[in-house]
CSV table of C-alpha atoms in Angstrom, one decimal:
chain,number,residue,atom,x,y,z
A,1,MET,CA,9.2,-7.3,17.7
A,2,THR,CA,5.7,-5.9,17.3
A,3,THR,CA,3.9,-6.4,14.0
A,4,ARG,CA,2.0,-3.2,13.0
A,5,ALA,CA,-1.0,-3.6,10.7
A,6,GLU,CA,-3.9,-1.6,9.4
A,7,ILE,CA,-7.3,-3.0,10.1
A,8,LYS,CA,-9.3,-2.6,6.8
A,9,CYS,CA,-12.3,-4.8,7.4
A,10,ILE,CA,-14.3,-6.5,10.2
A,11,ASN,CA,-16.9,-9.2,10.6
A,12,LYS,CA,-19.8,-8.1,12.8
A,13,THR,CA,-22.0,-10.2,15.1
A,14,ASP,CA,-25.7,-9.6,15.5
A,15,ARG,CA,-25.2,-8.4,19.1
A,16,TYR,CA,-25.5,-4.8,20.3
A,17,SER,CA,-23.1,-4.6,23.3
A,18,ALA,CA,-19.8,-2.9,22.6
A,19,HIS,CA,-17.7,-6.0,23.5
A,20,ASP,CA,-19.7,-8.4,21.3
A,21,ARG,CA,-20.1,-6.3,18.2
A,22,ILE,CA,-16.9,-7.3,16.4
A,23,GLN,CA,-16.1,-11.0,15.7
A,24,ASN,CA,-13.0,-10.6,13.5
A,25,VAL,CA,-10.7,-7.9,12.2
A,26,GLY,CA,-8.7,-8.2,9.0
A,27,GLY,CA,-6.5,-6.5,6.5
A,28,VAL,CA,-4.0,-7.0,3.7
A,29,ASN,CA,-0.4,-8.1,4.1
A,30,PRO,CA,2.4,-6.3,2.1
A,31,ASP,CA,2.4,-9.2,-0.4
A,32,GLY,CA,-1.3,-8.7,-1.1
A,33,THR,CA,-2.6,-11.7,0.8
A,34,ARG,CA,-5.4,-11.2,3.3
A,35,TRP,CA,-5.1,-11.7,7.1
A,36,LYS,CA,-7.9,-12.1,9.6
A,37,LEU,CA,-7.9,-12.5,13.4
A,38,SER,CA,-10.7,-13.1,15.9
A,39,GLN,CA,-11.3,-10.2,18.3
A,40,PRO,CA,-10.0,-12.3,21.3
A,41,ALA,CA,-6.8,-13.1,19.4
A,42,ALA,CA,-6.3,-9.5,18.4
A,43,ILE,CA,-6.8,-8.4,22.0
A,44,ILE,CA,-4.2,-10.9,23.3
A,45,GLY,CA,-1.8,-9.8,20.6
A,46,ILE,CA,-2.1,-6.1,21.6
A,47,GLU,CA,-1.8,-6.9,25.3
A,48,ASN,CA,1.3,-9.1,24.9
A,49,GLY,CA,3.0,-6.7,22.4
A,50,THR,CA,2.8,-9.0,19.3
A,51,TYR,CA,0.5,-6.7,17.4
A,52,SER,CA,-0.2,-3.0,17.1
A,53,PHE,CA,-3.2,-2.0,15.0
A,54,TRP,CA,-4.5,1.2,13.4
A,55,THR,CA,-7.3,2.1,11.0
A,56,GLN,CA,-8.0,5.0,8.7
A,57,GLY,CA,-11.2,6.9,8.1
A,58,GLY,CA,-11.9,10.2,6.5
A,59,GLY,CA,-8.1,10.7,6.1
A,60,HIS,CA,-7.4,10.3,9.8
A,61,VAL,CA,-5.4,7.6,11.4
A,62,ALA,CA,-6.8,6.1,14.6
A,63,GLU,CA,-4.9,3.7,16.9
A,64,VAL,CA,-6.8,0.6,17.9
A,65,ILE,CA,-6.8,-0.1,21.6
A,66,VAL,CA,-8.3,-2.6,24.0
A,67,ALA,CA,-11.1,-1.3,26.1
A,68,THR,CA,-13.1,-2.8,28.9
A,69,ASN,CA,-16.9,-2.6,29.6
A,70,ASN,CA,-18.4,-4.4,32.6
A,71,GLY,CA,-15.3,-6.6,32.8
A,72,ASN,CA,-15.4,-7.6,29.1
A,73,LYS,CA,-12.6,-6.6,26.7
A,74,TYR,CA,-13.1,-5.4,23.2
A,75,LEU,CA,-11.4,-3.4,20.4
A,76,LYS,CA,-12.1,0.2,19.6
A,77,THR,CA,-10.1,3.2,18.4
A,78,GLN,CA,-8.8,5.9,20.8
A,79,ASN,CA,-11.2,8.3,19.1
A,80,ASP,CA,-14.3,6.3,19.9
A,81,GLY,CA,-16.6,6.4,22.9
A,82,ASP,CA,-17.9,3.2,24.3
A,83,GLN,CA,-19.0,1.9,20.9
A,84,PRO,CA,-16.3,0.9,18.4
A,85,ASN,CA,-17.8,3.2,15.7
A,86,ASN,CA,-14.6,3.7,13.6
A,87,LEU,CA,-14.2,-0.1,13.4
A,88,LEU,CA,-17.9,-0.8,12.8
A,89,SER,CA,-17.9,1.6,9.8
A,90,LEU,CA,-15.3,-0.6,8.0
A,91,PRO,CA,-16.5,-3.0,5.3
A,92,GLU,CA,-17.1,-6.7,6.0
A,93,CYS,CA,-14.1,-9.0,5.6
A,94,PRO,CA,-14.4,-11.7,3.0
């Protein structure tokens, strides 16, 4: 069964390429505890059906997908171009 979760925060790197910009994604569990996954773990989870992620911005829900740039996988929303702007606009995870 796929776990569906809202990404509410990220941890950024100091890199500028789309596939290197996000280090971790995170959110809040139904019981109020926080969760955090590395970008590679989140990608594997999406690809094997363990996880399904979404984020919200400006009142709009955006599905998080795995994209590839020059053979490198990274996370972005369906609404974004090459850069994961919707995810990058989220606050930093603690």
